[in-house]
PDB file of C-alpha atoms in Angstrom:
ATOM      1  CA  GLN A   4       0.000   0.000   0.000  1.00 90.00           C
ATOM      2  CA  VAL A   5       0.942   3.619  -0.491  1.00 94.00           C
ATOM      3  CA  GLN A   6       0.026   6.413   1.880  1.00 96.00           C
ATOM      4  CA  LEU A   7      -0.207   9.934   0.463  1.00 97.00           C
ATOM      5  CA  VAL A   8      -0.159  13.357   2.089  1.00 97.00           C
ATOM      6  CA  GLU A   9      -0.784  16.559   0.119  1.00 96.00           C
ATOM      7  CA  SER A  10       0.434  19.994   1.119  1.00 97.00           C
ATOM      8  CA  GLY A  11       0.873  23.433  -0.371  1.00 98.00           C
ATOM      9  CA  GLY A  12      -2.690  24.577  -0.803  1.00 97.00           C
ATOM     10  CA  GLY A  13      -3.869  28.027   0.197  1.00 97.00           C
ATOM     11  CA  LEU A  14      -5.419  31.288  -0.902  1.00 98.00           C
ATOM     12  CA  VAL A  15      -3.994  33.082  -3.927  1.00 98.00           C
ATOM     13  CA  GLN A  16      -5.122  35.879  -6.212  1.00 98.00           C
ATOM     14  CA  ALA A  17      -6.039  35.224  -9.815  1.00 98.00           C
ATOM     15  CA  GLY A  18      -2.920  35.069 -11.955  1.00 98.00           C
ATOM     16  CA  GLY A  19      -0.833  33.786  -9.085  1.00 98.00           C
ATOM     17  CA  SER A  20       0.939  30.480  -8.545  1.00 98.00           C
ATOM     18  CA  LEU A  21       0.989  27.626  -6.053  1.00 98.00           C
ATOM     19  CA  ARG A  22       2.938  24.401  -5.858  1.00 98.00           C
ATOM     20  CA  LEU A  23       1.294  21.361  -4.360  1.00 98.00           C
ATOM     21  CA  SER A  24       3.304  18.463  -2.987  1.00 98.00           C
ATOM     22  CA  CYS A  25       2.245  14.856  -2.587  1.00 98.00           C
ATOM     23  CA  ALA A  26       4.477  12.884  -0.239  1.00 98.00           C
ATOM     24  CA  ALA A  27       4.283   9.101  -0.450  1.00 96.00           C
ATOM     25  CA  SER A  28       5.183   6.456   2.104  1.00 93.00           C
ATOM     26  CA  GLY A  29       4.716   2.726   2.436  1.00 91.00           C
ATOM     27  CA  ARG A  30       5.370   0.456  -0.525  1.00 87.00           C
ATOM     28  CA  THR A  31       7.068   3.047  -2.698  1.00 83.00           C
ATOM     29  CA  SER A  32       9.723   0.731  -4.158  1.00 83.00           C
ATOM     30  CA  THR A  33       7.184  -0.675  -6.624  1.00 87.00           C
ATOM     31  CA  SER A  34       6.627   1.631  -9.576  1.00 91.00           C
ATOM     32  CA  TYR A  35       3.448   3.660  -9.281  1.00 94.00           C
ATOM     33  CA  ALA A  36       1.821   6.397 -11.292  1.00 97.00           C
ATOM     34  CA  VAL A  37       0.314   9.428  -9.611  1.00 98.00           C
ATOM     35  CA  GLY A  38      -2.761  11.332 -10.598  1.00 98.00           C
ATOM     36  CA  TRP A  39      -3.996  14.727  -9.529  1.00 98.00           C
ATOM     37  CA  PHE A  40      -7.697  15.349  -9.219  1.00 98.00           C
ATOM     38  CA  ARG A  41      -9.797  18.196  -7.904  1.00 98.00           C
ATOM     39  CA  GLN A  42     -13.284  18.606  -6.566  1.00 98.00           C
ATOM     40  CA  ALA A  43     -15.067  21.927  -6.435  1.00 98.00           C
ATOM     41  CA  ALA A  44     -17.988  22.469  -4.094  1.00 97.00           C
ATOM     42  CA  GLY A  45     -21.080  20.740  -5.413  1.00 97.00           C
ATOM     43  CA  LYS A  46     -19.254  19.105  -8.308  1.00 97.00           C
ATOM     44  CA  GLU A  47     -17.807  15.708  -9.062  1.00 97.00           C
ATOM     45  CA  ARG A  48     -14.136  14.976  -8.670  1.00 98.00           C
ATOM     46  CA  GLU A  49     -12.327  15.582 -11.950  1.00 98.00           C
ATOM     47  CA  PHE A  50      -9.030  14.598 -13.499  1.00 98.00           C
ATOM     48  CA  VAL A  51      -6.293  17.247 -13.575  1.00 98.00           C
ATOM     49  CA  ALA A  52      -3.011  15.525 -14.446  1.00 98.00           C
ATOM     50  CA  THR A  53      -1.091  12.288 -14.222  1.00 98.00           C
ATOM     51  CA  ILE A  54       2.577  11.339 -14.223  1.00 98.00           C
ATOM     52  CA  SER A  55       4.236   7.999 -14.768  1.00 97.00           C
ATOM     53  CA  TRP A  56       6.767   6.394 -12.450  1.00 95.00           C
ATOM     54  CA  SER A  57       9.707   7.601 -14.552  1.00 94.00           C
ATOM     55  CA  GLY A  58       8.197  11.040 -15.024  1.00 93.00           C
ATOM     56  CA  GLY A  59       8.522  10.597 -18.755  1.00 94.00           C
ATOM     57  CA  SER A  60       4.788  10.468 -19.415  1.00 96.00           C
ATOM     58  CA  THR A  61       2.537  13.263 -18.285  1.00 98.00           C
ATOM     59  CA  TYR A  62      -0.997  14.132 -19.342  1.00 97.00           C
ATOM     60  CA  TYR A  63      -3.201  17.058 -18.484  1.00 98.00           C
ATOM     61  CA  ALA A  64      -6.823  18.000 -18.621  1.00 98.00           C
ATOM     62  CA  ASP A  65      -7.518  20.572 -21.313  1.00 98.00           C
ATOM     63  CA  SER A  66      -8.605  23.053 -18.667  1.00 98.00           C
ATOM     64  CA  VAL A  67      -5.112  23.185 -17.120  1.00 98.00           C
ATOM     65  CA  LYS A  68      -2.877  22.405 -20.074  1.00 98.00           C
ATOM     66  CA  GLY A  69      -0.164  25.014 -20.455  1.00 98.00           C
ATOM     67  CA  ARG A  70      -0.704  26.339 -16.918  1.00 98.00           C
ATOM     68  CA  PHE A  71      -0.076  23.311 -14.672  1.00 98.00           C
ATOM     69  CA  THR A  72       2.962  21.056 -14.627  1.00 98.00           C
ATOM     70  CA  THR A  73       3.409  17.857 -12.684  1.00 98.00           C
ATOM     71  CA  SER A  74       6.816  16.401 -11.814  1.00 98.00           C
ATOM     72  CA  ARG A  75       8.266  13.936  -9.362  1.00 97.00           C
ATOM     73  CA  ASP A  76      11.373  13.206  -7.326  1.00 97.00           C
ATOM     74  CA  ASN A  77      11.405   9.499  -6.574  1.00 95.00           C
ATOM     75  CA  ALA A  78      14.414   9.854  -4.279  1.00 95.00           C
ATOM     76  CA  LYS A  79      12.165  11.979  -2.051  1.00 96.00           C
ATOM     77  CA  ASN A  80       9.004   9.977  -2.786  1.00 96.00           C
ATOM     78  CA  THR A  81       7.317  13.248  -3.683  1.00 97.00           C
ATOM     79  CA  VAL A  82       5.226  14.387  -6.621  1.00 98.00           C
ATOM     80  CA  TYR A  83       4.560  18.045  -7.375  1.00 98.00           C
ATOM     81  CA  LEU A  84       1.892  20.029  -9.141  1.00 98.00           C
ATOM     82  CA  GLN A  85       3.048  23.485 -10.169  1.00 98.00           C
ATOM     83  CA  MET A  86       0.041  25.676 -10.851  1.00 98.00           C
ATOM     84  CA  ASN A  87       0.559  28.972 -12.664  1.00 98.00           C
ATOM     85  CA  SER A  88      -1.834  31.602 -14.008  1.00 98.00           C
ATOM     86  CA  LEU A  89      -4.460  30.459 -11.566  1.00 98.00           C
ATOM     87  CA  LYS A  90      -8.088  31.312 -12.210  1.00 98.00           C
ATOM     88  CA  PRO A  91     -11.057  31.485  -9.846  1.00 98.00           C
ATOM     89  CA  GLU A  92     -12.452  28.374 -11.538  1.00 97.00           C
ATOM     90  CA  ASP A  93      -9.408  26.450 -10.308  1.00 98.00           C
ATOM     91  CA  THR A  94     -10.774  26.748  -6.770  1.00 98.00           C
ATOM     92  CA  ALA A  95     -11.236  23.237  -5.392  1.00 98.00           C
ATOM     93  CA  VAL A  96      -9.902  20.611  -3.050  1.00 98.00           C
ATOM     94  CA  TYR A  97      -6.961  18.992  -4.798  1.00 98.00           C
ATOM     95  CA  TYR A  98      -6.155  15.331  -4.292  1.00 98.00           C
ATOM     96  CA  CYS A  99      -3.250  13.178  -5.318  1.00 98.00           C
ATOM     97  CA  ALA A 100      -3.766   9.489  -5.910  1.00 98.00           C
ATOM     98  CA  ALA A 101      -1.519   6.531  -6.689  1.00 97.00           C
ATOM     99  CA  ARG A 102      -1.854   3.328  -8.665  1.00 96.00           C
ATOM    100  CA  TYR A 103       0.687   0.632  -9.367  1.00 93.00           C
ATOM    101  CA  GLY A 104       1.467   0.463 -13.056  1.00 90.00           C
ATOM    102  CA  THR A 105       0.728   2.950 -15.798  1.00 92.00           C
ATOM    103  CA  ASN A 106      -0.965   6.343 -15.815  1.00 93.00           C
ATOM    104  CA  GLY A 107      -4.648   6.558 -15.068  1.00 93.00           C
ATOM    105  CA  TYR A 108      -7.216   9.180 -15.964  1.00 95.00           C
ATOM    106  CA  ASP A 109     -10.249   8.229 -13.945  1.00 95.00           C
ATOM    107  CA  THR A 110     -10.858   8.160 -10.206  1.00 96.00           C
ATOM    108  CA  ARG A 111     -11.855   4.489 -10.446  1.00 96.00           C
ATOM    109  CA  GLU A 112      -8.350   3.558 -11.580  1.00 95.00           C
ATOM    110  CA  TYR A 113      -6.709   4.730  -8.360  1.00 97.00           C
ATOM    111  CA  ALA A 114      -6.651   2.733  -5.158  1.00 95.00           C
ATOM    112  CA  TYR A 115      -4.756   5.112  -2.882  1.00 97.00           C
ATOM    113  CA  TRP A 116      -5.707   8.682  -2.069  1.00 98.00           C
ATOM    114  CA  GLY A 117      -4.472  11.570  -0.008  1.00 98.00           C
ATOM    115  CA  GLN A 118      -6.674  13.649   2.240  1.00 97.00           C
ATOM    116  CA  GLY A 119      -6.778  16.652  -0.095  1.00 97.00           C
ATOM    117  CA  THR A 120      -5.639  20.242   0.160  1.00 98.00           C
ATOM    118  CA  GLN A 121      -7.775  23.319  -0.427  1.00 98.00           C
ATOM    119  CA  VAL A 122      -6.853  25.762  -3.178  1.00 98.00           C
ATOM    120  CA  THR A 123      -8.810  29.008  -3.310  1.00 98.00           C
ATOM    121  CA  VAL A 124      -8.266  31.541  -6.080  1.00 98.00           C
ATOM    122  CA  SER A 125      -9.755  34.984  -5.528  1.00 98.00           C
ATOM    123  CA  SER A 126     -10.741  37.269  -8.372  1.00 94.00           C
TER     124      SER A 126
END
C-alpha cells in the first residue's frame, strides 16, 4: 500500500501560482503512477493531471494544459503540481492518488488517495 499526504494549498489571487506536494510512504519501491484530481464544491471529482513512475509520461486536462505542470522526485518519494496563471475556476480541493502500473485518468483507476488540500483563487 501507499500512503499519500498533500500539502501546499492556500489562498492566492487570480494570476498567481501555487505548488502542491504529494508525499508518499509505504510500498514506494514498486513503480506507481500518480494522478492529480480536484473537486469543487457541489461538483464531481475531476481529473487534472497524471505522471508515470519515470516522469517521462505526463498528461493534463484541457482546462489546465499550459498552466499546470506535474513532476516527481522518486528519491524523495514526492510528486509536485506546479500551478501557474491560476483562475477562480481552479478553486477546489486537490487530491493526489496513486496506482501501481501505468498512468490513469479516472478516479476508479486509483486505489490510494491523499486527504486533499484546499486551493482558493480569488478574483
